[in-house]
C-alpha cells in the first residue's frame, strides 16, 4: 500500500456548514497554510439553523471521562488567549441536583467529581463540594432559596458568548481570504458522484454544483438530511431555551454570577451584557423529529430525525419544559419567576449514542469527511475542534478509535446517554406553548399546539 501523502497547500476545500464545527475547521485549515477554502451555508453567520447561534454556552471540563476532560482543559486555555478571551467569561460553575433529583443525576455528579479529582492536569483547588444550599450560596450569593440542593462548585469554568464568537471567527476568516457562499447557492441539498462514482460533488438549492478536492460535511443536526448513511449513528435532538428580560439595575445586581446547572431542572447564566437577557435551558432527554426517509436494502422503512425549520423551532417550547424553567427560576431567582419567557426556541444538536464525536472519512466516497456528532458538548471545543478535522485530513485516516465512523446501527438507542436525565420524546407528540409576535409567551391555556 502506497504511503499517504499530506494534501498540498493548493488543495481545494469545500466545507458544507458555517456553524461551530465548519468555522473551526476553516480556521485551522488557514492556520496550517491552506488557501483555497470555500464555506457554504443557507444563512449568513450566525445562522438561525446553527446550534452555536446562542447568547452563551457553558465552557467546562467536567467529564466522567479523562479523555474529554483533557481536551476541554486545552479548550479553556484557548478561550483564555488574546483572540478568544473577549468571548469568554470565567465566572465559575455550580453543578447541582435539586431536592427530588433522580439517582442518575446524583450518580453523574459523583462520577464527575471522582474523575476531576484524579485528573493529573486539572488545576488543583478548582473543585469545592457544596453539600447543601448554604454552601452553594457562598459561591453564588445571587441565588434564592434553592431548597435541598447539593453538588459542587468549579472555579475553573464559565461560559462563552456563543454568537459573538461565531461572528468573530467569521470576520477573521473573511480577512484571511476564505470564500463564503450563502442563500440558495449555499444550501446543499444533495451529494452527487463525479465521473469516477466516488468523488463527491455538492448540489445546492440554486442548481449550482460545487466540486472540490476535499469536501467536509459540518452540518450538525442537519447532517442526515444530506448524508442519510450517517443516520445509523446520528440523531437530531432538541432542547428548550427561554430568556428572561431584566432591567439594567437588575442586571447589575447579578453581574458576575456563576453559571448554575441543576442536572434535573436546567441551567442559567448571568444577564447578557448587551441585551439584559438571562438565558435558561431545560435539562432532559431531548426531543426528536422522526420522518420516513425511504427504504433500507431489506425493504424496511428507514426513519431519521431531522430538525424542524428555523421558524417552527422558534415558535414555542414544550409545556413540560416551560414548567421546568419556571421551577428553576422559582428556586434560584424567585424575583423573576413570573416574568415572561421571551425569545423561546428549541435548539437542535446531533447526538451519538455514546456522546462521542464523529470525525472521519465517509465510507464509499473519496475525500469526503464527516465532522459532527456534537452531542451537546462541542461548542466549548470551538477554538480547537477544527484541529482534529485537519489532523484526519493530513494523516489520511482517523487514528482515534472513538471518533471513527461506526457501521453499527445505534439509532435505536438514541436515548441511552449516561449523563442526561429524563426520556427522549418526539416533538410531534408534545404540546408547546406558542410565542406571541413580540416573543413573549401566550397563555398556555389558550395557545397549545401539536407540531
CSV table of C-alpha atoms in Angstrom, one decimal:
chain,number,residue,atom,x,y,z
A,1,UNK,CA,0.0,0.0,0.0
A,2,UNK,CA,1.4,3.4,-1.0
A,3,UNK,CA,2.2,5.8,1.7
A,4,UNK,CA,-0.3,8.6,2.3
A,5,UNK,CA,0.8,12.0,1.1
A,6,UNK,CA,-0.4,15.0,3.0
A,7,UNK,CA,-2.5,17.3,0.7
A,8,UNK,CA,-0.5,20.1,-0.9
A,9,UNK,CA,-1.1,23.7,0.1
A,10,UNK,CA,-3.1,24.4,-3.1
A,11,UNK,CA,-5.7,21.7,-2.3
A,12,UNK,CA,-9.2,23.0,-2.7
A,13,UNK,CA,-11.6,22.5,0.2
A,14,UNK,CA,-15.4,22.8,0.4
A,15,UNK,CA,-16.9,23.0,3.9
A,16,UNK,CA,-20.6,22.4,4.0
A,17,UNK,CA,-21.9,24.3,7.0
A,18,UNK,CA,-20.8,27.6,8.6
A,19,UNK,CA,-21.6,26.7,12.2
A,20,UNK,CA,-19.3,25.9,15.1
A,21,UNK,CA,-17.5,22.9,13.5
A,22,UNK,CA,-17.4,24.3,10.0
A,23,UNK,CA,-15.9,27.6,11.1
A,24,UNK,CA,-13.4,26.0,13.4
A,25,UNK,CA,-12.3,23.7,10.6
A,26,UNK,CA,-11.8,26.6,8.2
A,27,UNK,CA,-9.8,28.5,10.9
A,28,UNK,CA,-7.4,25.6,11.5
A,29,UNK,CA,-7.0,24.9,7.7
A,30,UNK,CA,-5.8,28.5,7.3
A,31,UNK,CA,-3.6,28.2,10.4
A,32,UNK,CA,-1.8,25.4,8.6
A,33,UNK,CA,-1.4,27.4,5.4
A,34,UNK,CA,-4.2,26.2,3.2
A,35,UNK,CA,-5.6,28.9,1.0
A,36,UNK,CA,-8.3,27.6,-1.3
A,37,UNK,CA,-11.2,27.2,1.1
A,38,UNK,CA,-14.9,27.7,0.4
A,39,UNK,CA,-17.6,27.5,3.1
A,40,UNK,CA,-21.3,27.3,2.2
A,41,UNK,CA,-24.4,27.7,4.3
A,42,UNK,CA,-28.1,28.5,3.7
A,43,UNK,CA,-27.9,31.5,6.1
A,44,UNK,CA,-25.3,34.1,6.9
A,45,UNK,CA,-23.2,33.7,10.1
A,46,UNK,CA,-24.6,33.3,12.7
A,47,UNK,CA,-27.2,31.1,11.1
A,48,UNK,CA,-30.6,30.5,12.8
A,49,UNK,CA,-30.0,26.9,11.9
A,50,UNK,CA,-26.7,26.7,13.9
A,51,UNK,CA,-26.8,25.4,17.5
A,52,UNK,CA,-24.0,27.8,18.2
A,53,UNK,CA,-26.2,30.9,17.4
A,54,UNK,CA,-27.0,31.5,21.0
A,55,UNK,CA,-26.3,34.0,23.7
A,56,UNK,CA,-24.0,31.7,25.6
A,57,UNK,CA,-22.7,28.2,26.1
A,58,UNK,CA,-21.2,26.5,29.1
A,59,UNK,CA,-17.4,26.1,29.0
A,60,UNK,CA,-16.3,23.4,31.4
A,61,UNK,CA,-14.0,20.4,31.7
A,62,UNK,CA,-16.4,18.5,34.0
A,63,UNK,CA,-16.4,15.0,32.4
A,64,UNK,CA,-16.6,11.4,33.7
A,65,UNK,CA,-14.0,10.6,31.0
A,66,UNK,CA,-10.4,11.8,31.4
A,67,UNK,CA,-10.1,11.9,27.6
A,68,UNK,CA,-12.7,14.7,27.1
A,69,UNK,CA,-11.7,16.4,30.3
A,70,UNK,CA,-8.2,16.8,29.0
A,71,UNK,CA,-9.4,18.2,25.7
A,72,UNK,CA,-11.7,20.6,27.4
A,73,UNK,CA,-8.9,21.9,29.6
A,74,UNK,CA,-7.0,22.6,26.4
A,75,UNK,CA,-10.0,24.4,25.0
A,76,UNK,CA,-10.3,26.5,28.2
A,77,UNK,CA,-6.6,27.6,27.7
A,78,UNK,CA,-7.5,28.6,24.2
A,79,UNK,CA,-10.6,30.5,25.3
A,80,UNK,CA,-8.3,32.5,27.7
A,81,UNK,CA,-5.9,33.5,24.8
A,82,UNK,CA,-6.0,37.0,23.4
A,83,UNK,CA,-8.0,36.1,20.3
A,84,UNK,CA,-10.8,34.2,22.1
A,85,UNK,CA,-10.9,35.9,25.5
A,86,UNK,CA,-13.3,38.7,24.5
A,87,UNK,CA,-15.9,35.9,24.1
A,88,UNK,CA,-15.1,34.1,27.3
A,89,UNK,CA,-16.2,34.7,30.9
A,90,UNK,CA,-14.6,32.5,33.6
A,91,UNK,CA,-17.4,33.1,36.2
A,92,UNK,CA,-17.2,29.6,37.7
A,93,UNK,CA,-19.8,26.9,37.5
A,94,UNK,CA,-22.1,25.4,40.1
A,95,UNK,CA,-23.4,22.0,39.2
A,96,UNK,CA,-26.1,20.7,41.4
A,97,UNK,CA,-29.2,18.5,41.9
A,98,UNK,CA,-32.5,19.6,43.4
A,99,UNK,CA,-34.1,18.0,46.4
A,100,UNK,CA,-36.0,15.4,44.4
A,101,UNK,CA,-33.5,14.7,41.7
A,102,UNK,CA,-33.3,11.1,40.3
A,103,UNK,CA,-30.4,8.9,41.4
A,104,UNK,CA,-29.0,9.0,37.8
A,105,UNK,CA,-28.3,12.8,38.2
A,106,UNK,CA,-26.7,12.4,41.6
A,107,UNK,CA,-24.6,9.5,40.4
A,108,UNK,CA,-23.4,11.5,37.4
A,109,UNK,CA,-22.2,14.3,39.7
A,110,UNK,CA,-20.3,11.8,41.9
A,111,UNK,CA,-18.7,10.3,38.9
A,112,UNK,CA,-17.6,13.7,37.6
A,113,UNK,CA,-16.1,14.6,41.0
A,114,UNK,CA,-14.1,11.4,41.1
A,115,UNK,CA,-12.9,11.9,37.5
A,116,UNK,CA,-11.8,15.5,38.1
A,117,UNK,CA,-10.1,14.7,41.4
A,118,UNK,CA,-7.9,12.1,39.8
A,119,UNK,CA,-7.1,14.0,36.6
A,120,UNK,CA,-3.4,14.9,36.6
A,121,UNK,CA,-3.9,18.2,34.6
A,122,UNK,CA,-6.9,19.6,36.4
A,123,UNK,CA,-5.9,22.7,38.3
A,124,UNK,CA,-5.7,21.9,42.0
A,125,UNK,CA,-8.3,23.6,44.2
A,126,UNK,CA,-10.8,24.1,41.4
A,127,UNK,CA,-13.5,21.9,42.9
A,128,UNK,CA,-15.3,22.6,46.2
A,129,UNK,CA,-18.1,20.3,47.4
A,130,UNK,CA,-21.3,22.1,48.2
A,131,UNK,CA,-23.4,19.6,50.2
A,132,UNK,CA,-26.3,22.0,51.0
A,133,UNK,CA,-27.9,25.2,49.9
A,134,UNK,CA,-25.9,27.4,52.2
A,135,UNK,CA,-22.6,26.2,50.8
A,136,UNK,CA,-23.8,26.7,47.2
A,137,UNK,CA,-24.8,30.3,48.1
A,138,UNK,CA,-21.3,31.0,49.4
A,139,UNK,CA,-20.2,30.8,45.8
A,140,UNK,CA,-23.4,32.0,44.1
A,141,UNK,CA,-24.8,34.6,46.6
A,142,UNK,CA,-27.3,35.8,44.0
A,143,UNK,CA,-29.3,32.7,44.3
A,144,UNK,CA,-32.6,32.3,46.1
A,145,UNK,CA,-33.8,29.5,48.4
A,146,UNK,CA,-32.6,26.5,46.3
A,147,UNK,CA,-34.2,24.2,48.9
A,148,UNK,CA,-32.5,20.8,49.3
A,149,UNK,CA,-29.9,21.5,46.5
A,150,UNK,CA,-26.4,20.0,46.7
A,151,UNK,CA,-23.4,19.4,44.4
A,152,UNK,CA,-20.1,21.1,43.8
A,153,UNK,CA,-18.6,24.4,42.6
A,154,UNK,CA,-15.9,24.5,39.8
A,155,UNK,CA,-13.8,27.7,39.8
A,156,UNK,CA,-12.1,26.7,36.5
A,157,UNK,CA,-15.1,27.1,34.2
A,158,UNK,CA,-17.5,29.7,32.8
A,159,UNK,CA,-19.2,30.4,29.6
A,160,UNK,CA,-18.7,31.6,26.0
A,161,UNK,CA,-20.6,34.4,24.3
A,162,UNK,CA,-21.6,32.0,21.6
A,163,UNK,CA,-23.0,34.1,18.7
A,164,UNK,CA,-20.3,36.7,19.3
A,165,UNK,CA,-17.6,34.1,19.0
A,166,UNK,CA,-19.1,32.8,15.7
A,167,UNK,CA,-19.2,36.3,14.3
A,168,UNK,CA,-15.6,36.9,15.4
A,169,UNK,CA,-14.3,33.8,13.7
A,170,UNK,CA,-16.3,34.5,10.5
A,171,UNK,CA,-14.8,38.0,10.3
A,172,UNK,CA,-11.3,36.6,10.8
A,173,UNK,CA,-11.8,34.0,8.1
A,174,UNK,CA,-13.0,36.7,5.7
A,175,UNK,CA,-9.9,38.7,6.5
A,176,UNK,CA,-7.8,35.6,5.7
A,177,UNK,CA,-9.4,35.2,2.3
A,178,UNK,CA,-11.8,32.3,2.9
A,179,UNK,CA,-14.7,32.4,0.4
A,180,UNK,CA,-18.3,32.2,1.8
A,181,UNK,CA,-21.5,31.4,-0.2
A,182,UNK,CA,-24.9,31.9,1.4
A,183,UNK,CA,-28.5,31.6,0.4
A,184,UNK,CA,-29.7,29.2,-2.2
A,185,UNK,CA,-26.1,29.0,-3.5
A,186,UNK,CA,-25.0,27.8,-0.1
A,187,UNK,CA,-27.9,25.4,0.7
A,188,UNK,CA,-26.6,21.9,0.0
A,189,UNK,CA,-29.4,19.5,-0.9
A,190,UNK,CA,-27.7,16.5,-2.5
A,191,UNK,CA,-24.3,14.8,-2.8
A,192,UNK,CA,-23.7,13.8,-6.4
A,193,UNK,CA,-21.0,11.4,-7.6
A,194,UNK,CA,-18.4,12.5,-10.1
A,195,UNK,CA,-17.4,10.6,-13.2
A,196,UNK,CA,-15.4,8.1,-11.0
A,197,UNK,CA,-18.6,7.5,-9.0
A,198,UNK,CA,-16.8,8.1,-5.7
A,199,UNK,CA,-15.7,11.7,-5.7
A,200,UNK,CA,-18.4,13.9,-4.2
A,201,UNK,CA,-20.0,16.9,-5.8
A,202,UNK,CA,-22.3,19.1,-3.8
A,203,UNK,CA,-25.6,20.2,-5.4
A,204,UNK,CA,-27.3,23.3,-4.0
A,205,UNK,CA,-30.8,24.6,-4.0
A,206,UNK,CA,-29.9,27.2,-6.6
A,207,UNK,CA,-28.8,24.4,-9.0
A,208,UNK,CA,-25.1,25.3,-8.6
A,209,UNK,CA,-22.8,22.3,-8.2
A,210,UNK,CA,-19.6,22.6,-6.3
A,211,UNK,CA,-16.6,20.4,-6.9
A,212,UNK,CA,-13.5,20.3,-4.7
A,213,UNK,CA,-10.5,18.2,-3.9
A,214,UNK,CA,-11.9,17.6,-0.4
A,215,UNK,CA,-15.4,18.0,0.9
A,216,UNK,CA,-16.1,18.3,4.7
A,217,UNK,CA,-19.7,17.9,5.9
A,218,UNK,CA,-20.2,20.0,9.1
A,219,UNK,CA,-24.0,20.4,9.2
A,220,UNK,CA,-24.6,19.5,12.9
A,221,UNK,CA,-28.1,18.3,13.4
A,222,UNK,CA,-28.9,18.7,9.7
A,223,UNK,CA,-26.3,16.2,8.7
A,224,UNK,CA,-28.5,13.2,7.9
A,225,UNK,CA,-30.7,15.2,5.5
A,226,UNK,CA,-27.7,15.5,3.2
A,227,UNK,CA,-26.0,12.3,4.3
A,228,UNK,CA,-28.6,9.7,5.2
A,229,UNK,CA,-26.0,7.0,5.7
A,230,UNK,CA,-25.0,8.7,8.9
A,231,UNK,CA,-28.4,8.3,10.4
A,232,UNK,CA,-27.4,5.0,12.0
A,233,UNK,CA,-25.0,7.0,14.2
A,234,UNK,CA,-26.5,10.5,14.4
A,235,UNK,CA,-29.9,11.6,15.9
A,236,UNK,CA,-31.1,15.2,15.7
A,237,UNK,CA,-32.3,16.2,19.1
A,238,UNK,CA,-33.5,19.4,20.6
A,239,UNK,CA,-33.8,21.1,24.0
A,240,UNK,CA,-35.9,24.1,25.1
A,241,UNK,CA,-34.4,27.5,25.6
A,242,UNK,CA,-36.0,30.6,27.0
A,243,UNK,CA,-35.0,34.0,28.3
A,244,UNK,CA,-36.0,36.5,30.9
A,245,UNK,CA,-35.6,40.2,30.3
A,246,UNK,CA,-34.2,42.2,33.2
A,247,UNK,CA,-33.6,45.9,33.8
A,248,UNK,CA,-30.1,47.5,33.9
A,249,UNK,CA,-30.3,47.8,37.7
A,250,UNK,CA,-31.4,44.1,38.0
A,251,UNK,CA,-28.6,43.0,35.6
A,252,UNK,CA,-26.0,44.9,37.7
A,253,UNK,CA,-27.1,43.0,40.8
A,254,UNK,CA,-26.4,39.7,39.0
A,255,UNK,CA,-23.2,40.7,37.3
A,256,UNK,CA,-20.5,38.0,37.6
A,257,UNK,CA,-22.9,35.3,38.7
A,258,UNK,CA,-21.5,31.9,38.0
A,259,UNK,CA,-23.3,29.5,35.6
A,260,UNK,CA,-25.8,27.4,37.6
A,261,UNK,CA,-26.7,23.9,36.3
A,262,UNK,CA,-29.2,21.9,38.2
A,263,UNK,CA,-28.9,18.5,36.5
A,264,UNK,CA,-32.6,17.6,36.9
A,265,UNK,CA,-34.1,21.0,36.1
A,266,UNK,CA,-32.0,23.2,33.8
A,267,UNK,CA,-29.2,25.8,33.7
A,268,UNK,CA,-28.9,29.6,33.6
A,269,UNK,CA,-26.4,32.3,33.2
A,270,UNK,CA,-25.8,35.9,34.3
A,271,UNK,CA,-27.6,38.5,32.3
A,272,UNK,CA,-26.1,39.2,28.8
A,273,UNK,CA,-24.0,42.4,28.8
A,274,UNK,CA,-25.6,43.9,25.7
A,275,UNK,CA,-29.3,42.8,26.0
A,276,UNK,CA,-30.0,42.2,29.7
A,277,UNK,CA,-31.3,38.7,28.8
A,278,UNK,CA,-30.9,35.8,31.2
A,279,UNK,CA,-30.7,32.6,29.2
A,280,UNK,CA,-32.3,29.4,30.6
A,281,UNK,CA,-32.2,25.9,29.2
A,282,UNK,CA,-34.2,22.9,30.3
A,283,UNK,CA,-32.3,19.7,31.0
A,284,UNK,CA,-33.8,16.3,30.0
A,285,UNK,CA,-33.6,13.6,27.4
A,286,UNK,CA,-34.3,15.9,24.4
A,287,UNK,CA,-36.8,15.8,21.5
A,288,UNK,CA,-36.5,14.1,18.2
A,289,UNK,CA,-38.4,14.7,14.9
A,290,UNK,CA,-38.6,11.5,13.0
A,291,UNK,CA,-39.6,11.3,9.4
A,292,UNK,CA,-39.7,8.5,6.8
A,293,UNK,CA,-36.6,8.6,4.6
A,294,UNK,CA,-37.0,5.8,2.1
A,295,UNK,CA,-36.4,2.1,2.4
A,296,UNK,CA,-33.4,0.2,3.6
A,297,UNK,CA,-31.8,-2.5,1.4
A,298,UNK,CA,-34.1,-5.1,3.1
A,299,UNK,CA,-37.2,-3.2,2.3
A,300,UNK,CA,-37.7,-1.9,5.8
A,301,UNK,CA,-38.7,1.8,6.1
A,302,UNK,CA,-35.9,3.9,7.4
A,303,UNK,CA,-36.7,6.8,9.8
A,304,UNK,CA,-34.4,9.6,10.5
A,305,UNK,CA,-34.7,12.5,13.0
A,306,UNK,CA,-34.3,15.9,11.4
A,307,UNK,CA,-34.6,19.4,12.8
A,308,UNK,CA,-37.7,21.5,12.4
A,309,UNK,CA,-37.4,24.6,10.3
A,310,UNK,CA,-36.0,27.7,12.0
A,311,UNK,CA,-39.5,29.3,12.1
A,312,UNK,CA,-41.0,26.2,13.7
A,313,UNK,CA,-38.1,25.8,16.2
A,314,UNK,CA,-38.6,29.4,17.3
A,315,UNK,CA,-42.4,29.2,17.7
A,316,UNK,CA,-42.5,27.9,21.3
A,317,UNK,CA,-41.2,25.5,23.8
A,318,UNK,CA,-42.8,22.3,25.2
A,319,UNK,CA,-45.1,22.9,28.1
A,320,UNK,CA,-43.2,20.4,30.3
A,321,UNK,CA,-40.1,22.4,29.7
A,322,UNK,CA,-41.9,25.7,30.4
A,323,UNK,CA,-42.8,24.2,33.8
A,324,UNK,CA,-39.2,23.1,34.4
A,325,UNK,CA,-37.9,26.6,33.6
A,326,UNK,CA,-40.5,28.2,35.9
A,327,UNK,CA,-39.4,26.0,38.7
A,328,UNK,CA,-35.8,26.7,38.0
A,329,UNK,CA,-36.5,30.4,38.3
A,330,UNK,CA,-38.6,30.0,41.4
A,331,UNK,CA,-35.8,28.1,43.2
A,332,UNK,CA,-32.9,30.3,42.0
A,333,UNK,CA,-34.1,33.8,41.1
A,334,UNK,CA,-37.6,34.0,42.5
A,335,UNK,CA,-37.9,37.7,41.8
A,336,UNK,CA,-38.2,36.7,38.1
A,337,UNK,CA,-40.4,33.6,38.4
A,338,UNK,CA,-43.4,35.4,36.9
A,339,UNK,CA,-41.6,37.3,34.2
A,340,UNK,CA,-42.5,36.4,30.6
A,341,UNK,CA,-40.3,33.8,28.9
A,342,UNK,CA,-39.1,35.6,25.8
A,343,UNK,CA,-37.1,34.5,22.8
A,344,UNK,CA,-38.0,30.9,23.2
A,345,UNK,CA,-36.8,28.2,20.9
A,346,UNK,CA,-35.7,24.6,20.7
A,347,UNK,CA,-32.0,24.2,20.0
A,348,UNK,CA,-31.1,21.2,17.7
A,349,UNK,CA,-27.9,19.2,18.3
A,350,UNK,CA,-26.6,16.0,16.7
A,351,UNK,CA,-26.4,13.2,19.2
A,352,UNK,CA,-24.5,10.0,19.1
A,353,UNK,CA,-25.4,7.1,21.4
A,354,UNK,CA,-22.2,7.3,23.4
A,355,UNK,CA,-21.7,11.1,23.1
A,356,UNK,CA,-18.6,10.6,21.0
A,357,UNK,CA,-17.8,12.9,18.1
A,358,UNK,CA,-17.5,11.5,14.6
A,359,UNK,CA,-14.6,12.9,12.6
A,360,UNK,CA,-13.7,10.5,9.8
A,361,UNK,CA,-13.8,9.8,6.1
A,362,UNK,CA,-17.3,8.6,4.9
A,363,UNK,CA,-17.2,5.0,3.5
A,364,UNK,CA,-17.9,4.7,-0.2
A,365,UNK,CA,-16.6,8.2,-1.1
A,366,UNK,CA,-13.2,9.6,-1.9
A,367,UNK,CA,-12.1,12.7,0.1
A,368,UNK,CA,-15.5,13.2,1.9
A,369,UNK,CA,-15.1,13.8,5.6
A,370,UNK,CA,-17.9,14.0,8.2
A,371,UNK,CA,-17.2,16.2,11.2
A,372,UNK,CA,-20.1,16.0,13.6
A,373,UNK,CA,-21.8,14.2,16.4
A,374,UNK,CA,-21.5,17.3,18.7
A,375,UNK,CA,-23.8,15.5,21.3
A,376,UNK,CA,-24.4,18.8,23.1
A,377,UNK,CA,-20.8,19.3,24.2
A,378,UNK,CA,-18.9,20.6,21.1
A,379,UNK,CA,-19.2,24.4,21.4
A,380,UNK,CA,-16.8,24.5,24.3
A,381,UNK,CA,-14.3,23.0,21.9
A,382,UNK,CA,-14.8,25.7,19.3
A,383,UNK,CA,-11.3,27.0,19.5
A,384,UNK,CA,-9.7,23.6,18.9
A,385,UNK,CA,-12.3,21.3,17.2
A,386,UNK,CA,-11.1,22.1,13.7
A,387,UNK,CA,-7.6,20.9,14.6
A,388,UNK,CA,-8.9,17.4,14.9
A,389,UNK,CA,-10.6,17.6,11.5
A,390,UNK,CA,-7.4,18.8,9.8
A,391,UNK,CA,-5.4,16.0,11.6
A,392,UNK,CA,-7.6,13.4,9.9
A,393,UNK,CA,-7.1,15.1,6.6
A,394,UNK,CA,-3.3,15.3,6.9
A,395,UNK,CA,-3.0,11.7,8.2
A,396,UNK,CA,-5.4,10.3,5.7
A,397,UNK,CA,-7.3,8.4,8.4
A,398,UNK,CA,-8.8,8.7,11.8
A,399,UNK,CA,-6.4,7.3,14.4
A,400,UNK,CA,-8.6,7.9,17.4
A,401,UNK,CA,-10.9,4.9,17.5
A,402,UNK,CA,-13.7,6.6,19.4
A,403,UNK,CA,-14.1,9.2,16.7
A,404,UNK,CA,-14.2,6.8,13.8
A,405,UNK,CA,-17.2,6.2,11.5
A,406,UNK,CA,-19.2,3.3,13.0
A,407,UNK,CA,-21.1,0.8,10.9
A,408,UNK,CA,-23.2,-0.5,13.8
A,409,UNK,CA,-26.7,0.8,13.8
A,410,UNK,CA,-27.1,2.8,17.1
A,411,UNK,CA,-30.1,4.8,16.2
A,412,UNK,CA,-32.5,2.6,18.2
A,413,UNK,CA,-30.5,3.5,21.3
A,414,UNK,CA,-30.7,7.3,20.7
A,415,UNK,CA,-31.9,7.9,24.2
A,416,UNK,CA,-29.2,6.0,26.0
A,417,UNK,CA,-27.0,8.9,27.2
A,418,UNK,CA,-25.2,8.4,30.5
A,419,UNK,CA,-25.1,12.0,31.6
A,420,UNK,CA,-28.7,13.0,30.7
A,421,UNK,CA,-31.8,12.6,32.8
A,422,UNK,CA,-35.3,12.2,31.5
A,423,UNK,CA,-36.6,10.3,28.5
A,424,UNK,CA,-36.5,11.2,24.8
A,425,UNK,CA,-39.8,12.3,23.2
A,426,UNK,CA,-40.7,13.1,19.7
A,427,UNK,CA,-41.6,16.8,19.2
A,428,UNK,CA,-44.7,15.9,17.1
A,429,UNK,CA,-46.2,14.3,20.2
A,430,UNK,CA,-45.8,17.1,22.7
A,431,UNK,CA,-47.7,20.2,23.4
A,432,UNK,CA,-45.9,23.5,23.0
A,433,UNK,CA,-46.8,27.0,24.2
A,434,UNK,CA,-46.8,29.3,21.3
A,435,UNK,CA,-44.8,32.6,21.2
A,436,UNK,CA,-46.5,35.9,20.6
A,437,UNK,CA,-45.3,38.3,17.9
A,438,UNK,CA,-43.2,40.1,20.4
A,439,UNK,CA,-41.5,36.9,21.5
A,440,UNK,CA,-43.5,36.7,24.8
A,441,UNK,CA,-45.3,33.5,25.9
A,442,UNK,CA,-49.0,33.5,25.3
A,443,UNK,CA,-51.3,31.8,27.8
A,444,UNK,CA,-50.6,28.1,27.9
A,445,UNK,CA,-54.3,27.5,28.4
A,446,UNK,CA,-55.2,29.1,25.0
A,447,UNK,CA,-52.1,28.7,22.9
A,448,UNK,CA,-51.4,25.0,22.8
A,449,UNK,CA,-50.5,23.3,19.6
A,450,UNK,CA,-49.1,20.0,18.4
A,451,UNK,CA,-46.5,20.1,15.7
